[in-house]
Short mmCIF file of C-alpha atoms in Angstrom, two decimals:
data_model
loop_
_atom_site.label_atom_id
_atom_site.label_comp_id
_atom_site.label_asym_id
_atom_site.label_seq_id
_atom_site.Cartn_x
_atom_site.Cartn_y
_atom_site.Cartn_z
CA UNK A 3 0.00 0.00 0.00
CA UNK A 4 2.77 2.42 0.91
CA UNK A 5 5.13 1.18 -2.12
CA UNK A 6 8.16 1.36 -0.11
CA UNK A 7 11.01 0.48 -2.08
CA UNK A 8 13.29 -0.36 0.73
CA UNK A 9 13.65 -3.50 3.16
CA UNK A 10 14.75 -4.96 6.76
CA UNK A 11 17.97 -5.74 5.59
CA UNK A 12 18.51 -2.70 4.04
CA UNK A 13 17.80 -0.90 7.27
CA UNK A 14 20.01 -3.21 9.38
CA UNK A 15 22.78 -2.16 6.99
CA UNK A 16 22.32 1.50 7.55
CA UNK A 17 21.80 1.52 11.37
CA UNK A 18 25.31 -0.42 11.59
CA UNK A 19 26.63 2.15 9.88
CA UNK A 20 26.29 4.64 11.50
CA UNK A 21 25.86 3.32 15.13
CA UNK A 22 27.89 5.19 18.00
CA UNK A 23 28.13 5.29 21.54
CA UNK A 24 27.02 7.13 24.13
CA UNK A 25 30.20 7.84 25.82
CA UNK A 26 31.66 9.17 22.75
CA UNK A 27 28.59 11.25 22.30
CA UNK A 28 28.33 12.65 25.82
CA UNK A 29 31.01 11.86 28.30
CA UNK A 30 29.64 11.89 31.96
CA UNK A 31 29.97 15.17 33.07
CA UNK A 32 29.84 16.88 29.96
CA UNK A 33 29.65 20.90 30.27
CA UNK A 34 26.62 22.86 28.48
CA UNK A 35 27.60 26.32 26.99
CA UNK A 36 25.11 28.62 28.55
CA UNK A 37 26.06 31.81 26.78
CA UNK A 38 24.04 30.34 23.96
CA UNK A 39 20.63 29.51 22.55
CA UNK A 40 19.87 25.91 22.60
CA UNK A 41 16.89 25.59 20.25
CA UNK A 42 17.02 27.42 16.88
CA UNK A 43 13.98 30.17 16.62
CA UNK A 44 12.15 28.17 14.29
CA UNK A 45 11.97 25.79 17.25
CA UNK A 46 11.96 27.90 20.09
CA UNK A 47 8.66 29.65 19.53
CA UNK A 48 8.54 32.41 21.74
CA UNK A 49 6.81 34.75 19.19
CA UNK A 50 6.81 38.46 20.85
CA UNK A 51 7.72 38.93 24.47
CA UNK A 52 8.84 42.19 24.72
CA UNK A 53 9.22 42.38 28.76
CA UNK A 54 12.17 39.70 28.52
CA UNK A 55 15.52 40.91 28.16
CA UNK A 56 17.35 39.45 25.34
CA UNK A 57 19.53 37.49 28.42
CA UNK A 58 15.74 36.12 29.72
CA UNK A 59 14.65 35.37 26.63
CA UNK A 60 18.37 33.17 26.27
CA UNK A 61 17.31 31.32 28.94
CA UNK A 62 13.88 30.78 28.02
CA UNK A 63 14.96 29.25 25.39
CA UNK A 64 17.34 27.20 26.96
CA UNK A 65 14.36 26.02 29.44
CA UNK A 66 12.34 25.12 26.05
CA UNK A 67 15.16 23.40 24.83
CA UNK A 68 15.52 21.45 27.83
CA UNK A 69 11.73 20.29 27.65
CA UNK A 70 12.82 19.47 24.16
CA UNK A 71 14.74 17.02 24.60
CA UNK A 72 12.98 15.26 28.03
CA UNK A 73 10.13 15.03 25.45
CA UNK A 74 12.19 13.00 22.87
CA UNK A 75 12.90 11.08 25.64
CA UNK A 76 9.53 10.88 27.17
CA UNK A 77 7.89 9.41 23.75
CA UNK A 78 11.02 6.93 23.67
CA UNK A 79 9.37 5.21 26.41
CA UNK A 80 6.54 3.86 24.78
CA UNK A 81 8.35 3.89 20.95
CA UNK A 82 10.75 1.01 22.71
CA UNK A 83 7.47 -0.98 24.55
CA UNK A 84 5.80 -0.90 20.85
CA UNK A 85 9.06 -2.00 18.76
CA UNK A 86 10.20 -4.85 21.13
CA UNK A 87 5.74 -5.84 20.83
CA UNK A 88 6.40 -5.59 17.05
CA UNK A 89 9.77 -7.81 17.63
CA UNK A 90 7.92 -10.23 19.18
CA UNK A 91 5.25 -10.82 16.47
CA UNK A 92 8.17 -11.76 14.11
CA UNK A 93 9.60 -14.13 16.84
CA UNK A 94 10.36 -17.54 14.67
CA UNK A 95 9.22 -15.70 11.30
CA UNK A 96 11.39 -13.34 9.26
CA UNK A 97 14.85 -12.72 10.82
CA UNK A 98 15.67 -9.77 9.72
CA UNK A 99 12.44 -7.65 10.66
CA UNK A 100 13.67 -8.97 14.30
CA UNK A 101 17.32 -7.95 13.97
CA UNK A 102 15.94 -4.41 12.50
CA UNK A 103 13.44 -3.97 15.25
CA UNK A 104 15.41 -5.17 17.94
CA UNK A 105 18.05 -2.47 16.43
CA UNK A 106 15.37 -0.06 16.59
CA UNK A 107 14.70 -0.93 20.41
CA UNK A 108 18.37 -0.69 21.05
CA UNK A 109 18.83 2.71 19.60
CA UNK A 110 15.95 4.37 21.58
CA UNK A 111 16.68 3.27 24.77
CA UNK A 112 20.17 4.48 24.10
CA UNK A 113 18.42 7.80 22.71
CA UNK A 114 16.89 7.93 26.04
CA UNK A 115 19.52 7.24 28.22
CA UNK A 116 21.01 10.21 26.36
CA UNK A 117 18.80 12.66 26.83
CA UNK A 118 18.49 11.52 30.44
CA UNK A 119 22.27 12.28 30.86
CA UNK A 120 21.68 15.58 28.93
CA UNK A 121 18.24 16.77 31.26
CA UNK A 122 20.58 15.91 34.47
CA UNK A 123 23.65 18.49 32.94
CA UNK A 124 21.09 21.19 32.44
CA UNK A 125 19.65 20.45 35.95
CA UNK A 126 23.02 20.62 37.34
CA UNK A 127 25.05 23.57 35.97
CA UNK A 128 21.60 25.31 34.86
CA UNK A 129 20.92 26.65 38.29
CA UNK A 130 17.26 26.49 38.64
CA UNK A 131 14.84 24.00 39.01
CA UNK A 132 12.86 23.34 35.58
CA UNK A 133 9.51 20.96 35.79
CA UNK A 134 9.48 18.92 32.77
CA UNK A 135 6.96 16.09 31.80
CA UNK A 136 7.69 12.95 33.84
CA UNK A 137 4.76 10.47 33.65
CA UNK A 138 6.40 8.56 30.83
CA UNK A 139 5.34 4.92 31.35
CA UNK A 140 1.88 6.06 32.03
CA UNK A 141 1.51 8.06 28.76
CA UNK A 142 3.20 4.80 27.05
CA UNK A 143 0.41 2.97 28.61
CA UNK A 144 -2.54 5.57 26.73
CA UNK A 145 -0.64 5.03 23.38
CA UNK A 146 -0.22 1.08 23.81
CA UNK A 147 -3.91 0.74 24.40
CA UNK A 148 -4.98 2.57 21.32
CA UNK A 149 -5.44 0.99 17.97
CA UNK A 150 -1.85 -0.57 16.76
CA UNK A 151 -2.36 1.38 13.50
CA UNK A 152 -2.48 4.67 15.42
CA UNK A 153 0.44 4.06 17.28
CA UNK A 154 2.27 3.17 14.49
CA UNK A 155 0.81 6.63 13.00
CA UNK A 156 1.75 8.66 15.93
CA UNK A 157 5.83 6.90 15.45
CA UNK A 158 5.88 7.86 11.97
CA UNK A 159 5.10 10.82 12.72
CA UNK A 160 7.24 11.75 15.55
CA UNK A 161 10.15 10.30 13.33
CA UNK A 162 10.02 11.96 10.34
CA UNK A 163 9.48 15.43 12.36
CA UNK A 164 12.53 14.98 14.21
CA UNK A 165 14.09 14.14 10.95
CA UNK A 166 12.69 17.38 9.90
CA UNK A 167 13.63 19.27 12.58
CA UNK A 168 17.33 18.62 12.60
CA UNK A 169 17.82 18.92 8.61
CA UNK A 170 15.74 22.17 8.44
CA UNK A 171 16.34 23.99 11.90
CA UNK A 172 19.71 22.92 13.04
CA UNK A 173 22.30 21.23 11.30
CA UNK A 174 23.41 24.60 9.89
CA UNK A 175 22.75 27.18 12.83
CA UNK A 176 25.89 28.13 14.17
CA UNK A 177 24.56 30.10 16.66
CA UNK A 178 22.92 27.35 18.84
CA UNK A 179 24.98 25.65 21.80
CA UNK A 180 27.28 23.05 19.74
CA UNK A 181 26.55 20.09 21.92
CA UNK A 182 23.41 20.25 21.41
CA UNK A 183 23.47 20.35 17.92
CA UNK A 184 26.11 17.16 18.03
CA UNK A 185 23.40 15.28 19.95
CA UNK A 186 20.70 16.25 17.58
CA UNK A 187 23.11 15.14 14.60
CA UNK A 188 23.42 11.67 16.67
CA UNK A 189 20.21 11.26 17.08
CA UNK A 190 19.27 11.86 13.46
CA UNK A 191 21.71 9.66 11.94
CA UNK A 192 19.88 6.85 13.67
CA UNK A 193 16.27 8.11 13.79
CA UNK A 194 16.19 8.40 9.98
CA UNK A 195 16.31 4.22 9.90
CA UNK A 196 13.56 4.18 11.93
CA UNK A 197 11.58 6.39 9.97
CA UNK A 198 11.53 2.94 7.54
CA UNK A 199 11.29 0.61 9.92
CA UNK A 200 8.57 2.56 11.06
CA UNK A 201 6.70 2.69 8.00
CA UNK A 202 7.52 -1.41 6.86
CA UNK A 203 5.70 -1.83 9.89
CA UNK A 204 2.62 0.11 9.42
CA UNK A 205 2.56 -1.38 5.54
CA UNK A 206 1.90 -4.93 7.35
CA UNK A 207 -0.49 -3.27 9.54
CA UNK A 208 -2.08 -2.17 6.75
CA UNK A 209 -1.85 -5.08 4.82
CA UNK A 210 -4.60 -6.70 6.02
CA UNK A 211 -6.78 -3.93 7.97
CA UNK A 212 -10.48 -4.01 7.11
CA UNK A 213 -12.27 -0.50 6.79
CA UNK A 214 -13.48 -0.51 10.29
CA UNK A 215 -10.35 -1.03 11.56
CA UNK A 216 -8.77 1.70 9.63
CA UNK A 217 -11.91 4.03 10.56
CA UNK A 218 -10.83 3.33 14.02
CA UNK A 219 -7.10 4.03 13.83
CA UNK A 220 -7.70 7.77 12.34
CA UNK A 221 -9.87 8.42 14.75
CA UNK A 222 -7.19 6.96 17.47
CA UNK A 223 -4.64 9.26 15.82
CA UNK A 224 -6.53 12.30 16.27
CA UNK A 225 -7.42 11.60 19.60
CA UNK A 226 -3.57 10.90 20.88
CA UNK A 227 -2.80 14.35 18.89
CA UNK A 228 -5.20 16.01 21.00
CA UNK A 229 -3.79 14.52 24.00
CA UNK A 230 -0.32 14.45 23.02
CA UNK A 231 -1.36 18.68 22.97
CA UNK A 232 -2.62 18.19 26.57
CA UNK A 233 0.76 17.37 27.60
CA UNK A 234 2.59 20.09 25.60
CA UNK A 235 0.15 22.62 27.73
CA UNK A 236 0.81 21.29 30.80
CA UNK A 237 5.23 21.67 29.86
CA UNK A 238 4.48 25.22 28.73
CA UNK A 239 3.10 26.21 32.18
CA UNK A 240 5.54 23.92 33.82
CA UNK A 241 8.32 26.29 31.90
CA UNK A 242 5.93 29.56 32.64
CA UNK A 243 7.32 28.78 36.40
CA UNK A 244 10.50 27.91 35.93
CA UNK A 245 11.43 31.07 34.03
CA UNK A 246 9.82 33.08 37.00
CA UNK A 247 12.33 31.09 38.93
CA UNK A 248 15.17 32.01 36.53
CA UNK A 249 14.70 35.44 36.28
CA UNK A 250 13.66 36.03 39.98
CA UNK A 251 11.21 38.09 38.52
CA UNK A 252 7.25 37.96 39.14
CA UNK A 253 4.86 38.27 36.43
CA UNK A 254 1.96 39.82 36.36
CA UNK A 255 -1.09 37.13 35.35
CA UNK A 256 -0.93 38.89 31.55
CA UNK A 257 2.51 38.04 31.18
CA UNK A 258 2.38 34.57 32.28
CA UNK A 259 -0.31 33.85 29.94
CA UNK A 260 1.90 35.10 26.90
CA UNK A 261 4.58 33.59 28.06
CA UNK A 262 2.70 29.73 28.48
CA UNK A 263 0.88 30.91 25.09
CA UNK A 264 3.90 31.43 23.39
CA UNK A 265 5.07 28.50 24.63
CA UNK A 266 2.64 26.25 24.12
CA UNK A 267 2.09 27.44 20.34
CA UNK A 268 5.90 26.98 19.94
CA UNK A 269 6.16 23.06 21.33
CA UNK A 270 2.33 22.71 19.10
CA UNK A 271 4.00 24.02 16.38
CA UNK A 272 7.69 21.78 16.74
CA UNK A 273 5.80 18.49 18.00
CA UNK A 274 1.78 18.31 15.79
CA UNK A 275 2.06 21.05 12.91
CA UNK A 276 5.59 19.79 11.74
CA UNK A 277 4.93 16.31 11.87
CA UNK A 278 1.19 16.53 10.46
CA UNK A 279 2.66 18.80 7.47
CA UNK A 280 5.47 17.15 6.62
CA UNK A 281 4.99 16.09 3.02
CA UNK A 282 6.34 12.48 3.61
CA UNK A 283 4.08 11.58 7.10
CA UNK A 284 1.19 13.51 4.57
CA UNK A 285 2.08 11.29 1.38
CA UNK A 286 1.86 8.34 3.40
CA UNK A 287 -1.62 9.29 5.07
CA UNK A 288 -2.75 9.76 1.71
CA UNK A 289 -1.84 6.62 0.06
CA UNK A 290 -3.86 5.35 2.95
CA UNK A 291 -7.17 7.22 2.70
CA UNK A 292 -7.26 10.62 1.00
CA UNK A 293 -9.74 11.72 3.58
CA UNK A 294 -7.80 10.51 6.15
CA UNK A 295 -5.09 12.63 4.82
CA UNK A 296 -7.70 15.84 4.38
CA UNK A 297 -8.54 15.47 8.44
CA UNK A 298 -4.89 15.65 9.21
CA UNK A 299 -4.42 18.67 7.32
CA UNK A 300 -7.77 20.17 8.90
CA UNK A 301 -6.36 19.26 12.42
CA UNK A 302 -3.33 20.59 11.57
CA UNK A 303 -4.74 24.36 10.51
CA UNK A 304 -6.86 23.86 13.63
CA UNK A 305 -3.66 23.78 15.87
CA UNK A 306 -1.39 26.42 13.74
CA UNK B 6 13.81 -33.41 16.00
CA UNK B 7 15.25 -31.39 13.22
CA UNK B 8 16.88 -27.72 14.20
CA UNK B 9 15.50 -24.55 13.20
CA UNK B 10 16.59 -23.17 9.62
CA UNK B 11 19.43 -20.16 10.65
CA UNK B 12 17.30 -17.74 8.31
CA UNK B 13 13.89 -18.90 7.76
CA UNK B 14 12.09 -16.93 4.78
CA UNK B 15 8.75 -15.43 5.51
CA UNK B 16 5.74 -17.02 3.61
CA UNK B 17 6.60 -19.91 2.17
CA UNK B 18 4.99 -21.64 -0.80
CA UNK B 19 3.70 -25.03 -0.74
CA UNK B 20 1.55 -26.68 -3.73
CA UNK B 21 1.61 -22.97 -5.04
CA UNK B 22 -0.44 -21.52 -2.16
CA UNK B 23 1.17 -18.68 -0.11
CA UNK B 24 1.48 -20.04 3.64
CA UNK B 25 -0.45 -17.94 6.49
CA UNK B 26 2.16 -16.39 8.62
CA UNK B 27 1.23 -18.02 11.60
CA UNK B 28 1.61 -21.35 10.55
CA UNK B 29 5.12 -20.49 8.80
CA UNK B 30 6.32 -19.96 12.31
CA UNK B 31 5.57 -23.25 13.25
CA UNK B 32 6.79 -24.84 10.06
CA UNK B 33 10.25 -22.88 10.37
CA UNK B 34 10.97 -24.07 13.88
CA UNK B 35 9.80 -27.57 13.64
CA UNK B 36 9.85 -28.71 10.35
CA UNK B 37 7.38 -29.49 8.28
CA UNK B 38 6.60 -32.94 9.70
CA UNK B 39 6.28 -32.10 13.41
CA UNK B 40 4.57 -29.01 11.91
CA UNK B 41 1.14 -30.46 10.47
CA UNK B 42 0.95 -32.54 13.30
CA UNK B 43 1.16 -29.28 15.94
CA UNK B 44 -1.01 -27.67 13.45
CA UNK B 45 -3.76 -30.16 13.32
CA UNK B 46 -3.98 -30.69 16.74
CA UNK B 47 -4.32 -26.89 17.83
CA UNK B 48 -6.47 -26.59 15.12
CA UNK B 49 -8.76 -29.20 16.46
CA UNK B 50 -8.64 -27.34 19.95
CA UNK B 51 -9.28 -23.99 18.58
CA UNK B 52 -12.42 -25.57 16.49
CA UNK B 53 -11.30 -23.95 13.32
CA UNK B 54 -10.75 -25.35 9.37
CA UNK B 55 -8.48 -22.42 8.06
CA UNK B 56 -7.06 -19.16 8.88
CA UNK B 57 -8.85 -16.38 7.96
CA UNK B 58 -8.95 -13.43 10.19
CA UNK B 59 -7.14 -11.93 12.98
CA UNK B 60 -9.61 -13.34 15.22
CA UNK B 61 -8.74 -16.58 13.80
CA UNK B 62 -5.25 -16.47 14.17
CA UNK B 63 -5.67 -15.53 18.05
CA UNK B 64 -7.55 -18.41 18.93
CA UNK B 65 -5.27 -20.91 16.84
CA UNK B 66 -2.46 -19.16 18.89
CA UNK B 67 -4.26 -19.56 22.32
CA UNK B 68 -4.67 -23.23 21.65
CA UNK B 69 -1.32 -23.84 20.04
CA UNK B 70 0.04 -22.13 23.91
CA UNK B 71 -1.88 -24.44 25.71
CA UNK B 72 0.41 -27.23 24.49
CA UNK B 73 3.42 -25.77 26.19
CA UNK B 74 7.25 -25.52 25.47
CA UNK B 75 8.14 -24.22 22.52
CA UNK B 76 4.88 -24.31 20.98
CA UNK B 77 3.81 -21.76 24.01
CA UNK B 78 6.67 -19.38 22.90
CA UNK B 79 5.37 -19.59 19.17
CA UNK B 80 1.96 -19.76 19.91
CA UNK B 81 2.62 -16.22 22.36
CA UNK B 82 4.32 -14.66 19.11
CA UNK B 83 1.59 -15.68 16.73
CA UNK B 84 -0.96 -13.90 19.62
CA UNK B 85 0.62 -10.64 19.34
CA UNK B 86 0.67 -10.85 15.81
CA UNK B 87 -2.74 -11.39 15.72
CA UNK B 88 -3.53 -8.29 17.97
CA UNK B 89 -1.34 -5.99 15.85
CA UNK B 90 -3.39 -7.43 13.30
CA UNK B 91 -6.71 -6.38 14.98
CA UNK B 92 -7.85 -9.34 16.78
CA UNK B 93 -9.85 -8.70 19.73
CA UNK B 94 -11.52 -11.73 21.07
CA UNK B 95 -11.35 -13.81 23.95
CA UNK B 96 -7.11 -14.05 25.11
CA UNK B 97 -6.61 -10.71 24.10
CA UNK B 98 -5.94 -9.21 27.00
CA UNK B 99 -4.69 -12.12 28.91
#
């Protein structure tokens, strides 16, 4: 259905290829550069705040880009319960779907134990507390009980906008904090084979899903968007406190509502509107069901 | 009993007809032979005559566990399938 013109093999290939370590990506105890943005602005998203100082607005952004990468590693939680449930179904069958999801399984719990390292260096030398989003296992739980379709969706998705993300936003910035463009680069270089992996999988799905069951995984999709934006509320007032914190400064009730607006609109923007319009996750919906493809571009204009 | 081919190939062909996944498990762990017997027998249990839906597949599956050993490791594999697959009956959510 999605006339992918790749296979296992092929992705087993690539992710030994360009497999690393994390030591050699972050030693313990590696140092953040502070003096500089972490997110580039298309990521960032804090539209106009004109009662920051360009040095609060730094480390707003360097809050955001902290929740960033927690949330990479919050959605790894339930990416590596799906892939090793996906491993499992080809248990005794075809050997190298196994080795490529097992691969896949591998690579985001490493991803995660990664950004775990990096969220502890910005908690240590950042100098005030920052709440992030840490019911992981319990959002994993929402997304496992859905339709397996959607939560293949919802992967795809989240794969090819990180993809997007790094390509687009930072590889070239040069004025972002280098490490954290190294551990984007890392990240991508593995991310982009599960991008197919990703989508071999939902072609099986797909393979042999009746109408209903397709009916029922849009619908699932939609709804995990909508909660998925829940979540991304809840870290932009999470980050409306912690820069009150940073800045020792109190803000009036106006002013914290721009700031969680901005914020939220910037995280909707990086995590839902970038995956939903990318023109691969959208080319794929609509190889599926054009009017599939026409609600995700609805829901997408909804949330921009 | 004969040991497991080091890189099975999904779906195989026998008499020209594509093989259901499920039963391709079987076949590449134990061999044709042992296979139809396994088959038969869990077929039997599960009251079917073919596989032809998810639903199917899941209750061929739960039987095929109830004989234990290996055939509950294949038969556990062969569930999940069957759930990714949409299958929603009775073992589900055991």
């Amino acid at each position: 259905m999605l006339e992918l013109d790749y296979d296992y093999a092929s992705c087993v290939k690539g992710s030994e290829k360009v497999a690393w370590k994390l030591d050699d990506v972050m030693p313990e105890g590696a140092r953040l550069d502070f003096g500089r943005p972490f997110l580039p602005a298309a990521l960032s998203g804090q539209g106009d705040l004109p009662f920051l100082s360009a040095e609060e607005r730094r480390m707003l952004n360097q809050i955001t880009g902290n929740a960033y990468l927690n949330l990479f590693g919050f959605v790894a939680e339930y990416v590596i319960a799906l892939t090793v449930e996906h491993a499992h179904a080809e248990l005794f069958g075809d050997h190298d779907a196994i080795r490529a999801l097992m691969r896949f399984a591998d690579e985001e719990a490493k991803h995660q134990a990664l950004f775990r390292r990096y969220v502890e260096a910005f908690r240590r030398d950042f100098g005030h507390e920052c709440e992030v989003l840490g019911s992981a296992a319990e959002i994993a739980g929402v997304i496992l009980g859905k339709s397996p379709i959607a939560g293949m969706l919802v992967t795809l998705h989240l794969e090819v906008m990180t993809q997007a993300h790094y390509v687009e936003c930072v590889k070239d910035d040069t004025d972002i904090e280098p490490f954290f463009t190294k551990l984007l680069r890392f990240h991508w270089l593995e991310e982009s084979q599960h991008v197919r992996i990703d989508a071999l999988e939902l072609d099986k799905l797909l393979s042999s899903a009746t109408p209903e069951i397709l009916g029922r995984a849009f619908d699932d999709y939609l709804a995990l968007i909508d909660a998925f934006d829940g979540l991304l509320k809840t870290q932009a007032e999470m980050d409306g406190r912690a820069i009150a914190r940073a800045t020792g400064r109190t803000f009036n009730a106006d002013q914290t509502s721009q700031i969680v607006a901005a914020q939220h609109r910037g995280y909707r923007h990086s995590f839902l509107v970038s995956g939903m319009t990318n023109p691969t996750f959208l080319e794929d919906f609509a190889k599926i069901s054009s009017d599939a493809a026409h609600r995700v571009s609805h829901k997408a204009k909804e949330l921009s | 009993m004969k040991s497991a081919p080091s890189h099975p190939s999904p779906p195989k062909i026998l008499k020209g007809v594509p093989i259901d996944p499920a039963l391709a498990k079987i076949i590449n762990v134990m061999g044709s032979d042992r296979a139809q017997i396994a088959i038969a027998d869990a077929m039997k249990r599960a009251q079917l005559t073919a596989l032809l839906t998810p639903n199917d597949r899941l209750r061929f599956a739960v039987a095929l566990m109830q004989t234990g050993g290996i055939f509950e490791a294949i038969g556990r594999s062969i569930k999940i399938q069957a759930i990714l697959h949409g299958a929603n009956g009775p073992g589900a959510s055991d």
